[in-house]
Amino acid sequence: MVDGLILPRLRALESRLVSPERLDDLAEGLKSRYLIAATPFLMSFGNPHTRRPGFFSCYPLGWIEDSLDSIEEMRHKMRTIHMSGGGAGIDLSKLRPKGAPVDQGQGIASGPVGFLPDFDAVTGTTNQGGRRRGALLVQLDWDHPDIADFVEAKKFNAKLKRFIQTVPPGERTAQGTTLSNMNTTVNAFGEYCQQRELMRMIAENMWANGDAGLLFVDNRRKDAPMREE
């Protein structure tokens, strides 16, 4: 595959992007399995027909600030990344909880969970480079006031469940859960493990649909090769 597909693309880029020596090293790394290229690389590198090349799979975009402008900006970033073949990761922990006052008390916030369908729609309708479905990971701190709703966000709601039960059995596989274009993860740190009810809820939902996952923040910080300043 490397000789037949990747090498011609590498040679096509020789004079434009990378020195011949670097291309030889890259080709040798791929052939020898020292490097395992991600799907966006295989689809895009040296492909003269794509207008939206992307070479990486995962783009951690960090926190969304607690404002509609920040939310809209993140949606634009997500869409751009999906169009170039990548997936995005976002953190909603800075968003105010559901019911909190907004606009100087003239309205109330929908909370992080209220924006999940919106982000899911961006991911589901913007294919990765036009070749596959988008991918999104959404995180929330375990001590956020809305964590229970977040953990259970991908459950079948009662109305959808009743609808699916009316679909003939042979056709039910076409019906997916809500928020089917994202994975949800709880940021676990500090004394999260003492919250027995929360842990039970996470375990039950993991069993039911695989989400919400757990990201062990303390271990990540301790074992990361690049230390936080």
C-alpha positions as MATLAB code, in Angstrom:
seq = 'MVDGLILPRLRALESRLVSPERLDDLAEGLKSRYLIAATPFLMSFGNPHTRRPGFFSCYPLGWIEDSLDSIEEMRHKMRTIHMSGGGAGIDLSKLRPKGAPVDQGQGIASGPVGFLPDFDAVTGTTNQGGRRRGALLVQLDWDHPDIADFVEAKKFNAKLKRFIQTVPPGERTAQGTTLSNMNTTVNAFGEYCQQRELMRMIAENMWANGDAGLLFVDNRRKDAPMREE';
ca = [
       0.000    0.000    0.000;
       2.846    2.376    0.834;
       4.590    1.761   -2.510;
       1.405    1.887   -4.569;
      -0.491    4.703   -2.885;
       1.601    6.802   -0.521;
       4.940    6.996   -2.354;
       3.534    8.622   -5.510;
       1.844   11.227   -3.343;
       5.035   11.839   -1.420;
       6.966   12.337   -4.629;
       4.323   14.761   -5.893;
       4.961   16.960   -2.855;
       8.737   16.739   -3.072;
       9.339   20.168   -4.534;
       6.544   21.950   -2.702;
       6.476   20.975    0.950;
       9.205   18.620    2.103;
      12.826   17.997    1.206;
      13.649   14.750   -0.664;
      15.615   13.516    2.366;
      12.647   14.016    4.678;
      10.355   12.262    2.201;
      12.690    9.269    2.056;
      12.723    9.077    5.853;
       8.939    9.324    5.997;
       8.458    6.662    3.329;
      10.896    4.326    5.065;
       9.166    4.875    8.397;
       5.809    3.945    6.879;
       7.152    0.893    5.072;
       8.969   -0.364    8.166;
       5.948    0.216   10.422;
       7.847    2.664   12.606;
       5.010    5.053   11.799;
       1.336    4.156   11.623;
      -0.452    6.857    9.675;
      -3.868    8.050   10.803;
      -6.774    7.906    8.383;
      -6.696   11.639    7.501;
      -3.056   11.261    6.455;
      -3.841    8.304    4.219;
      -6.766   10.170    2.649;
      -5.166   13.581    2.231;
      -1.364   13.618    2.097;
      -0.299   14.426   -1.427;
      -3.830   14.034   -2.759;
      -4.126   16.664   -5.523;
      -7.901   16.321   -5.697;
      -8.852   17.399   -2.184;
      -9.421   21.059   -1.379;
      -9.438   20.437    2.391;
      -6.371   18.390    3.315;
      -5.918   17.331    6.917;
      -3.213   15.130    8.389;
      -4.282   14.581   12.012;
      -7.134   12.661   13.642;
      -7.633   14.379   16.991;
      -7.812   18.067   17.852;
      -8.262   18.825   21.575;
      -9.874   22.268   21.480;
     -10.049   22.799   25.238;
     -12.615   24.711   27.247;
     -15.532   26.649   25.870;
     -15.813   29.927   27.747;
     -19.136   30.855   29.324;
     -20.525   32.979   26.501;
     -22.544   32.493   23.335;
     -19.728   34.039   21.299;
     -17.341   31.353   22.565;
     -19.888   28.634   21.807;
     -20.359   29.907   18.254;
     -16.599   30.164   17.757;
     -16.172   26.560   18.885;
     -18.868   25.375   16.503;
     -16.971   27.004   13.643;
     -13.704   25.363   14.697;
     -15.391   21.974   14.957;
     -16.929   22.283   11.510;
     -13.611   23.295    9.948;
     -11.821   20.348   11.580;
     -14.481   17.837   10.548;
     -14.324   19.083    6.954;
     -10.577   18.422    6.860;
     -10.938   14.859    8.155;
     -10.277   15.343   11.876;
     -12.199   14.824   15.085;
     -12.587   17.343   17.905;
     -12.545   17.290   21.701;
     -14.209   20.020   23.771;
     -14.739   20.729   27.470;
     -17.970   22.309   28.739;
     -16.950   22.660   32.389;
     -16.858   26.472   32.296;
     -20.462   26.824   31.146;
     -22.871   27.948   33.861;
     -25.401   25.371   35.074;
     -28.964   24.971   33.902;
     -31.284   27.582   35.372;
     -28.550   30.098   36.192;
     -29.429   33.724   35.327;
     -28.203   35.206   32.037;
     -28.512   38.607   30.416;
     -28.589   40.420   33.766;
     -31.373   38.194   35.019;
     -33.557   38.569   31.930;
     -33.240   34.873   31.073;
     -31.967   31.535   32.327;
     -29.179   29.307   31.031;
     -29.826   25.974   29.372;
     -26.625   24.572   30.879;
     -23.937   22.434   29.198;
     -26.325   19.573   28.444;
     -28.658   21.949   26.609;
     -25.960   22.541   23.987;
     -25.167   18.864   23.387;
     -27.748   18.407   20.600;
     -26.334   21.463   18.870;
     -22.755   20.137   18.935;
     -24.002   16.687   17.939;
     -25.743   18.176   14.903;
     -22.586   20.017   13.803;
     -20.658   16.760   13.977;
     -23.316   14.646   12.326;
     -23.905   16.998    9.403;
     -20.257   17.838    8.690;
     -18.561   14.693    7.443;
     -14.843   14.282    7.970;
     -13.402   15.488    4.708;
     -16.558   14.268    2.974;
     -15.392   10.694    3.537;
     -16.763    9.550    6.891;
     -18.876   10.694    9.839;
     -17.435   13.326   12.140;
     -16.121   12.452   15.616;
     -16.562   14.440   18.826;
     -15.552   13.954   22.457;
     -17.294   16.152   25.045;
     -15.968   16.471   28.618;
     -17.412   17.839   31.856;
     -15.900   18.041   35.368;
     -17.443   15.617   37.854;
     -18.225   18.431   40.309;
     -20.175   20.558   37.812;
     -23.776   21.092   39.069;
     -25.181   19.507   35.902;
     -23.035   16.362   35.984;
     -25.972   13.977   36.593;
     -27.810   15.223   33.494;
     -24.574   15.026   31.513;
     -23.903   11.419   32.514;
     -27.413   10.385   31.468;
     -27.572   12.555   28.354;
     -27.304    9.629   25.934;
     -30.072    7.535   27.464;
     -33.142    6.854   25.387;
     -35.747    9.342   26.408;
     -39.189    7.881   27.031;
     -40.763    9.273   23.875;
     -37.993    7.982   21.600;
     -38.052    4.587   23.310;
     -41.780    4.218   22.724;
     -41.305    5.165   19.086;
     -38.566    2.585   18.553;
     -40.711   -0.123   20.104;
     -43.311    0.505   17.372;
     -40.733   -0.043   14.618;
     -40.674   -3.589   13.188;
     -37.777   -5.590   14.732;
     -35.984   -5.969   11.422;
     -35.806   -2.203   11.007;
     -34.786   -1.200   14.534;
     -31.074   -1.214   13.784;
     -31.554    1.944   11.747;
     -32.690    3.788   14.843;
     -29.846    5.148   16.952;
     -29.670    6.733   20.359;
     -29.864   10.448   20.820;
     -26.505   12.265   20.614;
     -25.176    9.486   18.388;
     -22.359   11.590   16.925;
     -20.429   12.154   20.156;
     -18.834   10.444   23.114;
     -19.189   11.942   26.591;
     -16.510   11.762   29.279;
     -16.456   12.797   32.938;
     -13.292   14.536   34.154;
     -12.503   12.577   37.341;
     -10.118   14.119   39.853;
      -9.713   14.768   43.552;
     -12.417   13.104   45.643;
     -14.715   12.071   42.797;
     -14.547    8.409   43.887;
     -16.323    9.263   47.157;
     -19.450   10.244   45.233;
     -21.039    6.787   45.298;
     -24.289    7.790   43.610;
     -22.410    9.457   40.775;
     -20.144    6.432   40.340;
     -23.183    4.137   40.219;
     -24.818    6.343   37.606;
     -21.661    6.386   35.465;
     -21.314    2.592   35.697;
     -24.943    2.007   34.719;
     -24.675    4.274   31.690;
     -21.359    2.718   30.647;
     -23.104   -0.649   30.689;
     -26.110    0.678   28.765;
     -24.402    2.580   25.952;
     -20.663    2.936   26.593;
     -20.932    6.535   27.869;
     -20.097    8.468   29.916;
     -16.434    7.540   30.038;
     -13.935    8.591   32.700;
     -10.817   10.694   32.228;
      -8.527   10.386   35.253;
      -7.136   13.911   35.354;
      -4.766   13.435   38.304;
      -3.098   10.415   36.699;
      -2.869   12.198   33.363;
      -1.096   15.138   34.947;
       1.223   12.898   36.968;
       2.249   10.647   34.089;
       2.231   13.134   31.209;
       5.635   13.445   29.493;
       5.040   17.197   29.102;
       4.455   18.766   32.504;
       2.085   21.653   33.117;
       3.801   24.840   34.268;
];
